[in-house]
Coordinates of C-alpha atoms in Angstrom, one line a residue:
M7 CA 10.5 10.3 -3.2
K8 CA 9.4 10.9 -5.9
R9 CA 5.3 11.8 -6.1
V10 CA 3.2 9.6 -7.4
I11 CA -0.7 9.9 -8.7
E12 CA -2.5 6.9 -10.8
C13 CA -4.7 8.3 -13.0
V14 CA -7.8 5.3 -14.1
P15 CA -10.2 7.0 -17.1
N16 CA -13.0 4.1 -17.5
F17 CA -13.7 5.2 -21.9
S18 CA -16.6 3.8 -23.6
E19 CA -14.6 0.9 -26.2
G20 CA -14.1 -2.5 -25.3
Q21 CA -15.5 -4.2 -28.2
R22 CA -12.8 -2.5 -30.9
K23 CA -9.2 -3.6 -30.2
D24 CA -7.7 -1.2 -32.9
V25 CA -9.4 2.1 -30.8
I26 CA -8.6 0.1 -27.3
D27 CA -5.0 -0.1 -28.0
A28 CA -4.4 3.6 -29.8
I29 CA -6.0 5.0 -26.8
A30 CA -3.6 3.2 -24.4
H31 CA 0.1 4.3 -26.9
A32 CA -1.5 8.0 -26.6
V33 CA -0.6 7.1 -22.6
A34 CA 2.5 4.6 -22.5
T35 CA 3.5 7.8 -24.9
I36 CA 4.0 11.0 -21.9
P37 CA 7.4 10.7 -20.6
G38 CA 6.8 10.1 -16.7
V39 CA 4.0 8.4 -17.2
S40 CA 3.8 4.3 -17.2
L41 CA 0.4 2.4 -17.9
L42 CA 0.0 -0.2 -15.6
D43 CA -3.0 -2.1 -17.2
V44 CA -5.6 -2.3 -19.9
D45 CA -9.1 -4.4 -19.0
F46 CA -11.3 -4.2 -21.4
G47 CA -15.4 -6.2 -21.7
I48 CA -17.4 -7.2 -24.5
A49 CA -19.8 -7.5 -22.9
T50 CA -20.1 -4.0 -20.9
N51 CA -18.0 -2.7 -23.9
R52 CA -16.3 -0.1 -21.4
T53 CA -12.1 -0.4 -21.3
I54 CA -10.6 1.0 -17.7
Y55 CA -6.1 2.0 -18.2
T56 CA -4.6 2.8 -15.7
F57 CA -1.7 4.4 -15.3
V58 CA 0.3 6.0 -12.8
G59 CA 3.1 9.4 -13.1
H60 CA 4.6 12.3 -11.7
P61 CA 1.1 14.6 -11.3
Q62 CA 2.0 16.5 -14.2
G63 CA 2.2 13.4 -16.3
V64 CA -0.8 12.2 -15.5
V65 CA -2.7 15.1 -16.9
E66 CA -1.2 15.3 -19.9
A67 CA -1.6 11.4 -20.6
A68 CA -5.3 11.6 -19.2
L69 CA -5.4 14.5 -21.9
A70 CA -3.4 12.4 -24.8
A71 CA -6.2 9.6 -24.3
A72 CA -8.8 11.8 -24.5
R73 CA -7.7 13.3 -27.6
V74 CA -7.4 9.3 -29.1
A75 CA -11.7 8.9 -27.4
H76 CA -12.9 12.1 -29.6
N77 CA -12.0 11.4 -32.4
L78 CA -11.9 7.3 -32.2
I79 CA -15.7 7.2 -30.2
D80 CA -19.2 7.4 -31.2
M81 CA -21.4 7.2 -28.1
T82 CA -24.3 7.3 -29.9
K83 CA -23.3 4.0 -31.3
H84 CA -23.1 2.5 -27.6
V85 CA -24.4 -0.2 -25.8
G86 CA -23.2 -2.0 -23.0
E87 CA -23.5 -3.7 -19.8
H88 CA -22.1 -1.0 -18.1
P89 CA -24.0 2.8 -16.4
R90 CA -22.4 5.3 -18.2
I91 CA -22.5 8.8 -19.4
G92 CA -20.2 10.0 -22.6
A93 CA -17.2 8.1 -24.5
M94 CA -14.8 9.3 -21.7
D95 CA -16.8 8.9 -19.2
V96 CA -15.2 8.5 -15.3
V97 CA -11.6 10.2 -15.5
P98 CA -10.8 9.2 -11.1
F99 CA -7.2 10.5 -10.4
V100 CA -5.8 8.7 -6.7
P101 CA -3.2 9.5 -4.5
V102 CA 0.1 6.3 -4.5
R103 CA 3.3 7.6 -3.3
N104 CA 4.0 10.7 -1.3
A105 CA 1.1 12.4 -1.9
T106 CA -2.3 14.4 -0.5
M107 CA -6.0 13.7 -1.7
A108 CA -5.8 17.5 -1.6
D109 CA -3.3 17.1 -4.3
C110 CA -5.7 15.1 -6.7
I111 CA -8.5 17.8 -6.3
D112 CA -6.2 20.0 -8.0
L113 CA -5.4 17.4 -10.8
A114 CA -9.1 16.9 -11.0
R115 CA -10.3 20.9 -11.5
E116 CA -7.3 21.2 -13.5
F117 CA -7.8 18.3 -15.7
A118 CA -11.4 19.1 -16.2
M119 CA -10.9 22.7 -17.3
R120 CA -8.3 21.6 -19.6
L121 CA -10.7 19.0 -21.2
A122 CA -14.3 21.4 -20.9
L123 CA -11.9 24.5 -23.0
E124 CA -9.9 21.8 -25.6
F125 CA -13.2 19.7 -26.4
H126 CA -15.8 22.3 -26.1
I127 CA -17.7 19.4 -23.8
P128 CA -19.5 19.3 -20.1
V129 CA -17.6 17.9 -17.3
Y130 CA -18.8 17.1 -14.1
L131 CA -17.2 16.4 -11.0
Y132 CA -17.3 14.0 -8.1
G133 CA -15.5 12.4 -4.7
E134 CA -13.2 14.2 -3.0
A135 CA -13.2 16.7 -6.1
Q136 CA -17.1 18.1 -6.3
E137 CA -18.3 20.6 -3.2
K138 CA -21.6 20.3 -3.7
E139 CA -22.7 17.2 -1.5
Y140 CA -26.0 16.5 -3.7
R141 CA -23.5 15.4 -6.4
K142 CA -20.5 14.0 -4.6
D143 CA -21.5 10.1 -5.9
L144 CA -21.1 9.5 -9.3
A145 CA -24.5 7.4 -9.6
Q146 CA -26.0 10.9 -8.8
I147 CA -25.0 12.1 -11.9
R148 CA -24.6 8.9 -13.6
E149 CA -28.4 8.8 -13.4
G150 CA -30.4 8.2 -16.3
E151 CA -27.5 7.6 -18.2
Y152 CA -26.3 8.8 -21.9
E153 CA -28.9 8.1 -23.5
G154 CA -31.8 10.5 -20.3
L155 CA -29.0 13.5 -20.5
Y156 CA -30.8 15.7 -23.4
H157 CA -32.8 16.4 -20.3
K158 CA -31.2 16.1 -17.7
I159 CA -28.1 19.1 -18.5
R160 CA -30.8 22.0 -19.3
Q161 CA -32.1 21.4 -15.9
Q162 CA -30.7 24.0 -13.4
E163 CA -29.4 21.3 -10.9
W164 CA -27.4 19.9 -13.5
Q165 CA -25.4 22.4 -15.0
P166 CA -21.8 21.1 -16.1
D167 CA -19.2 22.6 -13.1
F168 CA -16.8 22.7 -16.9
G169 CA -17.6 23.4 -20.5
P170 CA -21.3 24.3 -22.2
S171 CA -24.7 22.7 -20.6
E172 CA -25.6 21.6 -23.7
F173 CA -26.2 17.8 -25.0
V174 CA -23.5 16.4 -27.2
P175 CA -24.2 13.3 -29.1
S176 CA -20.5 11.9 -29.9
W177 CA -19.5 12.1 -26.4
G178 CA -22.0 13.0 -23.7
A179 CA -20.0 14.4 -20.8
T180 CA -17.2 12.8 -18.3
C181 CA -17.2 12.9 -14.3
V182 CA -13.7 13.5 -13.3
G183 CA -13.0 12.7 -9.3
A184 CA -10.2 12.7 -6.3
R185 CA -10.8 9.7 -4.6
K186 CA -9.1 7.0 -2.3
S187 CA -8.1 3.7 -4.1
L188 CA -10.8 2.0 -6.2
I189 CA -11.5 -1.9 -6.6
A190 CA -13.5 -3.4 -9.3
F191 CA -14.4 -7.1 -8.1
N192 CA -16.5 -9.4 -10.0
I193 CA -18.3 -12.2 -7.8
N194 CA -19.2 -15.2 -10.5
L195 CA -22.3 -16.9 -9.8
L196 CA -23.7 -20.2 -11.0
G197 CA -26.9 -18.4 -11.5
T198 CA -29.1 -16.4 -13.9
K199 CA -28.3 -12.2 -14.1
E200 CA -31.7 -11.9 -13.1
Q201 CA -30.4 -13.8 -10.0
A202 CA -27.0 -11.8 -9.8
Y203 CA -28.9 -8.3 -9.7
R204 CA -31.0 -9.4 -6.9
I205 CA -28.5 -10.5 -5.1
A206 CA -26.1 -7.2 -6.2
A207 CA -29.0 -4.8 -4.7
N208 CA -28.9 -6.9 -1.7
L209 CA -25.6 -5.9 -1.4
G210 CA -24.7 -2.5 -2.5
Q211 CA -25.1 0.3 -0.1
E212 CA -27.7 1.8 -1.5
G213 CA -30.5 -1.2 -1.5
R214 CA -33.6 -1.4 -2.7
A215 CA -34.9 2.1 -1.0
T216 CA -33.9 4.3 1.1
D217 CA -35.7 2.1 4.2
E218 CA -34.5 -0.5 3.0
P219 CA -30.4 -0.2 2.4
G220 CA -28.0 -3.2 1.7
K221 CA -26.1 -4.7 4.3
L222 CA -22.4 -3.1 2.6
K223 CA -20.9 0.2 3.2
C224 CA -18.1 1.6 0.5
V225 CA -19.5 -0.9 -1.9
R226 CA -21.9 -0.2 -6.0
S227 CA -23.0 -3.2 -7.3
L228 CA -24.6 -4.7 -10.5
G229 CA -25.7 -7.6 -11.8
W230 CA -25.0 -8.7 -15.2
W231 CA -24.3 -11.3 -17.9
S232 CA -20.6 -11.8 -18.0
L233 CA -19.5 -13.2 -22.0
E234 CA -15.8 -13.7 -20.7
G235 CA -17.2 -16.1 -17.6
N236 CA -20.0 -18.1 -19.7
L237 CA -22.4 -16.5 -16.5
A238 CA -23.4 -13.9 -14.5
Q239 CA -21.7 -11.4 -11.9
V240 CA -21.9 -9.6 -9.2
S241 CA -19.9 -6.6 -9.8
L242 CA -18.6 -4.7 -6.7
N243 CA -16.8 -1.2 -7.3
L244 CA -14.5 -0.6 -3.1
T245 CA -15.3 2.9 -3.1
D246 CA -13.3 2.4 0.3
F247 CA -11.3 -1.4 0.6
E248 CA -10.8 -0.4 4.7
I249 CA -14.6 -0.5 4.9
T250 CA -15.3 -2.8 2.7
N251 CA -12.4 -4.6 1.5
I252 CA -12.1 -7.3 -0.6
H253 CA -13.0 -10.3 1.7
V254 CA -16.1 -9.2 3.1
A255 CA -17.7 -9.0 0.0
Y256 CA -17.5 -12.5 -1.1
E257 CA -18.0 -14.0 1.9
Q258 CA -21.4 -11.5 2.4
C259 CA -22.4 -12.6 -1.9
V260 CA -22.0 -15.8 -0.9
Q261 CA -24.3 -16.3 2.6
E262 CA -27.2 -14.5 0.3
A263 CA -26.2 -17.3 -2.6
E264 CA -26.3 -20.0 0.1
L265 CA -30.3 -18.7 0.3
L266 CA -30.6 -19.1 -2.8
N267 CA -29.4 -22.0 -3.5
L268 CA -27.3 -21.0 -5.9
G269 CA -23.5 -21.6 -6.4
V270 CA -20.7 -19.5 -5.8
C271 CA -17.1 -20.1 -8.0
G272 CA -14.2 -17.9 -7.4
S273 CA -14.3 -13.7 -8.9
Q274 CA -12.2 -11.3 -10.7
I275 CA -10.7 -8.6 -9.9
I276 CA -10.7 -5.9 -12.3
G277 CA -7.4 -3.8 -13.0
I278 CA -4.5 -3.9 -10.3
V279 CA -5.9 -3.6 -6.9
P280 CA -3.0 -2.4 -3.5
L281 CA -0.8 -4.5 -1.4
K282 CA -2.6 -3.3 1.5
S283 CA -6.6 -4.5 0.2
L284 CA -5.1 -9.0 0.4
L285 CA -3.2 -8.9 3.5
L286 CA -6.1 -7.3 4.6
A287 CA -8.0 -10.7 2.9
A288 CA -4.8 -13.0 3.9
D289 CA -5.6 -11.8 7.7
Y290 CA -9.2 -12.7 7.9
F291 CA -8.3 -16.2 6.7
I292 CA -5.6 -16.8 8.4
Q293 CA -7.6 -16.1 11.4
K294 CA -10.9 -17.6 10.7
E295 CA -9.4 -21.2 10.3
N296 CA -6.0 -20.7 12.4
L297 CA -3.5 -20.7 10.3
F298 CA 0.5 -20.2 10.8
V299 CA 1.9 -18.2 7.2
L300 CA 4.0 -15.3 7.4
E301 CA 5.4 -13.9 4.9
E302 CA 3.4 -12.2 2.1
D303 CA 3.6 -13.9 -1.1
Q304 CA 2.5 -17.4 0.3
K305 CA -0.2 -14.8 2.5
I306 CA -0.9 -13.4 -1.8
R307 CA -1.7 -17.6 -2.3
L308 CA -4.4 -17.8 -0.1
V309 CA -6.0 -15.4 -1.0
I310 CA -5.6 -15.6 -4.2
Q311 CA -6.9 -19.4 -3.9
R312 CA -9.9 -19.0 -1.1
L313 CA -11.4 -16.1 -3.4
G314 CA -10.3 -18.0 -6.5
L315 CA -9.0 -14.7 -7.8
N316 CA -7.5 -17.3 -11.2
S317 CA -10.8 -18.9 -12.4
I318 CA -11.5 -16.2 -15.6
T319 CA -8.2 -15.1 -15.8
P320 CA -5.1 -15.6 -14.3
F321 CA -4.2 -13.1 -11.8
S322 CA -0.5 -12.6 -11.5
P323 CA -0.2 -10.4 -8.9
K324 CA 3.6 -8.8 -10.5
E325 CA 1.0 -8.0 -13.0
R326 CA -1.8 -7.0 -10.6
I327 CA -1.1 -5.3 -7.1
I328 CA 0.1 -1.8 -8.2
E329 CA 3.1 -1.6 -4.8
Y330 CA 4.6 -5.1 -7.0
I331 CA 3.5 -2.3 -10.6
I332 CA 5.4 0.3 -9.9
R333 CA 8.7 -1.4 -7.8
E334 CA 9.2 -2.5 -10.8
R335 CA 8.7 -0.2 -13.8
E336 CA 11.2 1.3 -11.5
G337 CA 14.0 -0.2 -11.0
Q338 CA 15.8 -1.7 -7.3
E339 CA 15.3 1.3 -4.9
D340 CA 17.8 3.6 -3.7
S341 CA 18.2 2.0 -0.2
L342 CA 21.0 -0.4 1.7
T343 CA 17.5 -3.0 2.4
S344 CA 17.6 -3.1 -1.6
M345 CA 20.7 -4.1 -1.9
E346 CA 22.9 -6.9 -3.2
L347 CA 25.2 -8.5 0.3
K348 CA 28.0 -8.1 -2.4
D349 CA 27.8 -3.9 -2.9
L350 CA 26.0 -2.6 0.8
I351 CA 29.9 -5.1 1.8
K352 CA 31.7 -3.2 -0.6
H353 CA 29.6 0.3 0.4
V354 CA 30.4 0.1 4.4
G355 CA 34.2 -1.5 2.7
A356 CA 34.7 2.5 1.2
R357 CA 36.2 5.9 3.0
N358 CA 32.5 7.3 3.7
L359 CA 32.2 7.3 7.3
I360 CA 28.0 6.3 5.5
P361 CA 27.1 3.1 5.5
G362 CA 28.5 1.8 8.8
G363 CA 28.8 1.4 12.3
G364 CA 24.9 2.1 12.7
C365 CA 23.7 -0.1 9.7
V366 CA 26.3 -1.9 10.5
T367 CA 25.2 -2.6 14.0
S368 CA 21.3 -2.9 12.6
L369 CA 22.2 -4.9 9.9
V370 CA 23.4 -8.1 12.9
A371 CA 20.9 -7.4 14.4
T372 CA 19.0 -7.8 12.2
F373 CA 21.2 -11.2 11.4
G374 CA 20.6 -12.4 14.8
T375 CA 16.9 -12.2 15.5
A376 CA 16.7 -13.9 11.7
L377 CA 18.7 -16.6 12.9
S378 CA 16.4 -16.4 16.0
T379 CA 13.4 -17.6 14.3
M380 CA 14.9 -19.7 12.1
C381 CA 16.0 -21.8 15.0
A382 CA 12.4 -21.7 16.1
S383 CA 11.4 -22.6 12.4
F384 CA 12.8 -26.2 12.6
S385 CA 11.4 -27.0 16.3
Y386 CA 7.7 -26.0 14.6
G387 CA 5.6 -29.1 13.1
M388 CA 7.8 -31.3 15.0
Q389 CA 5.7 -34.7 15.9
K390 CA 8.8 -34.6 19.0
C391 CA 6.6 -30.7 19.9
E392 CA 3.5 -30.8 18.8
S393 CA 2.8 -29.6 23.0
V394 CA 4.4 -26.8 22.2
E395 CA 2.8 -25.8 18.9
N396 CA 1.3 -22.9 19.9
E397 CA 4.5 -21.5 22.1
I398 CA 6.6 -21.4 19.4
R399 CA 4.4 -20.2 16.5
A400 CA 3.9 -17.4 19.3
L401 CA 7.7 -17.1 19.2
I402 CA 7.7 -16.9 15.1
V403 CA 5.7 -14.7 14.5
L404 CA 6.9 -12.0 17.1
F405 CA 10.7 -13.0 15.6
H406 CA 9.8 -12.5 12.1
T407 CA 7.9 -8.8 13.5
A408 CA 10.5 -7.7 14.7
I409 CA 13.7 -8.8 11.7
S410 CA 11.3 -6.1 9.5
T411 CA 10.7 -3.6 12.2
L412 CA 14.4 -4.0 13.2
M413 CA 15.6 -4.2 9.4
K414 CA 13.7 -1.1 9.3
T415 CA 16.5 0.9 11.2
L416 CA 19.6 0.5 8.5
D417 CA 17.6 2.9 6.5
E418 CA 16.4 5.3 9.0
D419 CA 20.3 5.4 10.6
T420 CA 21.5 5.9 7.7
D421 CA 19.9 8.7 5.9
A422 CA 19.6 10.4 9.9
F423 CA 23.3 9.7 10.6
N424 CA 23.9 11.3 7.0
S425 CA 21.3 14.5 7.2
F426 CA 23.9 15.1 10.5
L427 CA 26.8 15.6 8.1
M428 CA 25.0 17.4 5.5
V429 CA 24.1 19.9 8.4
Q430 CA 27.5 20.2 9.3
R431 CA 28.6 21.6 5.7
M432 CA 24.9 24.5 5.8
A433 CA 26.6 28.4 5.8
E434 CA 27.1 30.8 8.2
T435 CA 27.6 34.1 7.2
S436 CA 24.7 35.8 9.3
V437 CA 23.7 34.9 13.3
E438 CA 20.0 33.8 11.9
E439 CA 22.0 31.8 9.7
K440 CA 24.6 29.9 12.6
R441 CA 21.1 29.7 14.8
F442 CA 19.1 28.0 11.9
K443 CA 22.7 25.4 12.2
R444 CA 22.4 24.5 15.1
L445 CA 18.6 24.2 16.0
T446 CA 19.1 21.5 12.4
E447 CA 21.9 20.5 14.3
K448 CA 20.5 19.1 17.8
H449 CA 17.0 17.7 15.5
C450 CA 19.6 15.2 12.7
L451 CA 22.1 14.9 15.7
Q452 CA 19.1 13.7 18.4
N453 CA 16.6 12.0 15.9
C454 CA 19.8 10.0 16.1
L455 CA 20.0 9.1 19.2
D456 CA 16.9 8.1 19.7
I457 CA 17.4 5.2 16.4
S458 CA 20.2 3.8 18.2
L459 CA 18.5 3.6 21.3
D460 CA 15.2 2.5 19.2
I461 CA 17.4 -0.5 18.5
A462 CA 19.0 -1.1 21.3
Q463 CA 15.5 -0.9 22.8
Q464 CA 14.0 -2.8 20.6
V465 CA 17.0 -6.0 21.2
N466 CA 16.2 -6.1 24.3
Q467 CA 13.2 -6.3 24.9
L468 CA 13.7 -10.8 22.9
W469 CA 16.2 -11.4 26.4
D470 CA 12.8 -13.0 27.0
P471 CA 11.3 -14.6 24.1
L472 CA 15.7 -15.9 23.8
R473 CA 14.9 -18.0 26.7
K474 CA 10.9 -19.8 26.2
L475 CA 12.8 -20.8 22.9
A476 CA 16.0 -22.0 24.4
L477 CA 13.7 -24.2 25.9
L478 CA 12.1 -25.5 22.6
F479 CA 14.5 -24.9 20.7
N480 CA 15.7 -28.3 17.5
I481 CA 19.1 -29.3 19.4
Q482 CA 20.6 -29.6 15.3
T483 CA 20.2 -26.2 15.2
K484 CA 22.8 -24.8 18.9
A485 CA 25.8 -23.4 16.8
D486 CA 23.7 -21.0 15.0
F487 CA 21.2 -20.3 18.3
L488 CA 24.5 -19.7 20.0
M489 CA 25.5 -17.6 17.5
A490 CA 22.3 -15.2 17.3
I491 CA 22.2 -14.6 21.6
K492 CA 26.6 -13.3 20.1
C493 CA 24.0 -11.0 17.2
L494 CA 22.5 -9.0 19.0
E495 CA 24.6 -8.7 22.6
T496 CA 27.0 -7.0 19.9
A497 CA 24.0 -5.3 18.0
V498 CA 23.2 -3.5 22.2
Y499 CA 27.2 -2.8 22.3
G500 CA 27.2 -0.8 19.1
A501 CA 24.1 0.9 19.6
C502 CA 25.2 2.0 23.3
K503 CA 28.8 2.8 22.7
R504 CA 27.1 4.6 19.4
L505 CA 24.8 6.8 21.8
E506 CA 27.0 7.6 23.8
F507 CA 29.8 9.0 21.1
L508 CA 26.8 10.8 19.7
S509 CA 25.1 12.4 23.2
S510 CA 29.5 13.9 23.6
S511 CA 28.1 16.2 20.7
L512 CA 25.2 17.6 22.4
I513 CA 27.3 20.2 23.9
D514 CA 28.9 21.2 21.1
N515 CA 24.8 21.6 20.0
K516 CA 23.6 23.5 22.8
N517 CA 22.5 26.3 21.0
D518 CA 20.0 28.4 23.3
T519 CA 19.5 25.7 25.6
S520 CA 21.8 26.0 29.1
D521 CA 25.3 24.2 30.2
S522 CA 23.0 22.2 32.6
E523 CA 19.7 21.6 30.8
V524 CA 22.6 20.0 28.0
M525 CA 24.2 18.4 30.6
T526 CA 21.0 16.9 32.2
I527 CA 20.2 15.2 28.1
R528 CA 22.9 14.1 27.1
N529 CA 22.9 12.5 31.2
T530 CA 19.9 10.8 30.3
Y531 CA 20.9 9.3 27.1
L532 CA 25.0 7.9 29.2
K533 CA 22.2 6.7 31.0
T534 CA 20.4 4.6 30.3
A535 CA 22.6 3.2 27.4
T536 CA 24.8 1.7 29.8
K537 CA 21.9 0.2 31.9
L538 CA 20.7 -1.1 28.4
L539 CA 24.2 -2.5 27.1
D540 CA 23.9 -4.2 30.8
D541 CA 20.8 -6.2 30.8
A542 CA 21.9 -7.2 27.2
Q543 CA 24.6 -8.6 29.0
R544 CA 23.9 -10.0 31.7
E545 CA 20.7 -11.6 30.4
S546 CA 22.5 -13.1 27.4
Q547 CA 25.1 -14.7 29.5
S548 CA 22.3 -16.8 31.5
I549 CA 21.5 -17.4 28.4
L550 CA 24.6 -18.8 26.5
T551 CA 25.7 -20.8 29.8
F552 CA 22.2 -21.9 29.7
V553 CA 22.3 -23.2 25.6
E554 CA 26.0 -24.7 26.0
E555 CA 24.9 -26.8 28.5
R556 CA 22.1 -28.2 26.5
Y557 CA 23.1 -31.4 24.8
F558 CA 19.2 -32.1 23.3

C-alpha cells in the first residue's frame, strides 16, 4: 500500500481570491499530490490548504506554494482575527496511511531547511518535530504574533531552528511541524464576540491562568465574530481527537453557553476531518439516546444533524472526510471486496489458483451472515415483536459485526495464499537461499492455515445466536434463513477441507523442524478441523430441523 502524507499549510491571506487561487494552482500542478480542500476565512484573513500525496511530493507541493506566497503576500499589510506569525504561517505534516510520525518528522525538517535556504527566512520547528520542550506548542512560538516577532527573534531562546535570526518584515516567520490529525472545529454562538471568548477561555487546555486550567485537554481555543455566519463562534483546534473529540467539545460548549443563557446553533468543521472522529461521535449519540444505527452513512448523517454541521455551509461527507476523498481520487481499490460481483465471478472461473476455494469460502460465510442479518432485520420494528425487540437488536449488531470481520478474510486469504505461491517460485541456488525459502514458505503456509481456522471458528461462534434467531425471525423469510444456515455450514466445510489439504504441505516444508514436531503441528490442525466441522454439521442440522417444522 502506498504511503500517504497529509500537509495542511495555513497562509495569511483569506480575502484576495487571485492569491488564494494561485497558491492552490501551485499545489495542484505537483505530480503525485492531490489538493483536497481550500478553506478561506474573510474575518481571519487566512486560508487553509489540505493536500495529500507521497512523501517527497507533499514537500515539493509545500515549496511550490511557498514560492507563490513569497511573491504575493506582504505581512506588513496583513490584518485578521486569527493569531499568526508569518505569510506561510504554519506547515504541519501528518501521517495518513502506511506512514509513521517519524516519517513526518523527517519531512518537516527537510522542508524547514529547504524553505529557510531558498528564501532566507526564519523557520521554527514545532510539535513532534521540535526537540526542545518549551517550543513544542505552536502557541508558545506564536506568542506575541507577527507584531512582536521583531524583538522576540533577537532573544537567545527564540532564535529560529533554520534560517537567519532576523526579522523579515514582508514574511515574518514560518512554523513547520509534525503532528496527528488536527480538527479545526467552530461552534456557533448566539451571543457576542466577548461571550465567545469567555467560553473559549473556559474550554481550552491553557485555561485562564496556570492555576485555572481549561476543561478540555488537547484543545486550543479562541472566541471571535464570524462575518460569514453573522454570529459569534468558539473556535477550537482539537489537537488529538482521540482524547477530546468533536462531540465532547460541542456538549461542553453547550453547557457553558447555558450558564450564560446563550443559544448554540450548530457548528462548523474547517477543512477536512478523519472518518474515525465522526464515527466516535456517532457512537456517543447512539449510546446516549439508545438509538439503533448500524450503517456508516447513517451514523455520519446522525452526527451532521446532532452537531449542526450544515449550519453555515453544507457538510458533504465525500468532500470533507479524508478517507472518502482519498478513495475517490485514487479510484477503485485493488481488492476483491471492492470488485464488482460479475468481475469477481470471472476471476474465480479463470484458469488461476487465485482467487479460488479460499475466496469462495469467505464469500459464502459472508453471504450466510448477511442473510442472517436480513432475517433478523425483518423482525425488528414489528409490533408483534416489541417484547423481544432488545434481543433482536443485539442479534442484528452481532451479525452486522460478523459480516465485516468475515468480509476482511476474503482479501486476507487471497493475499496469504498468493504469498505462499510466490515464495515457491523463489530461487534456491545456495544453501542459505534454500533455507530462507523453506522458512518463508512455512510462515506463509501457517498464515494460510490460521486464516482458514479463523473463518471456521468465526462461523461456529454464530450457532448460538442463530439458534435464538430461529425462534424470532419473520416467517416470511424462512427460505432465506434456511439458506443462511446451509451457507454457513458450507463455509465451515470449505475452511476445514482447506485446513486438511494445506496442513499436509507442512511435511514438505519442515526445514529444521523434526519430523515429530511437524507431525504434531499437522495433527493439531487436522484434529481442530475435524472438531470444527463436526460441530458445524451438528449445530446446523439441529437448527434446520427446528426451522423446517416452524410455520408461524
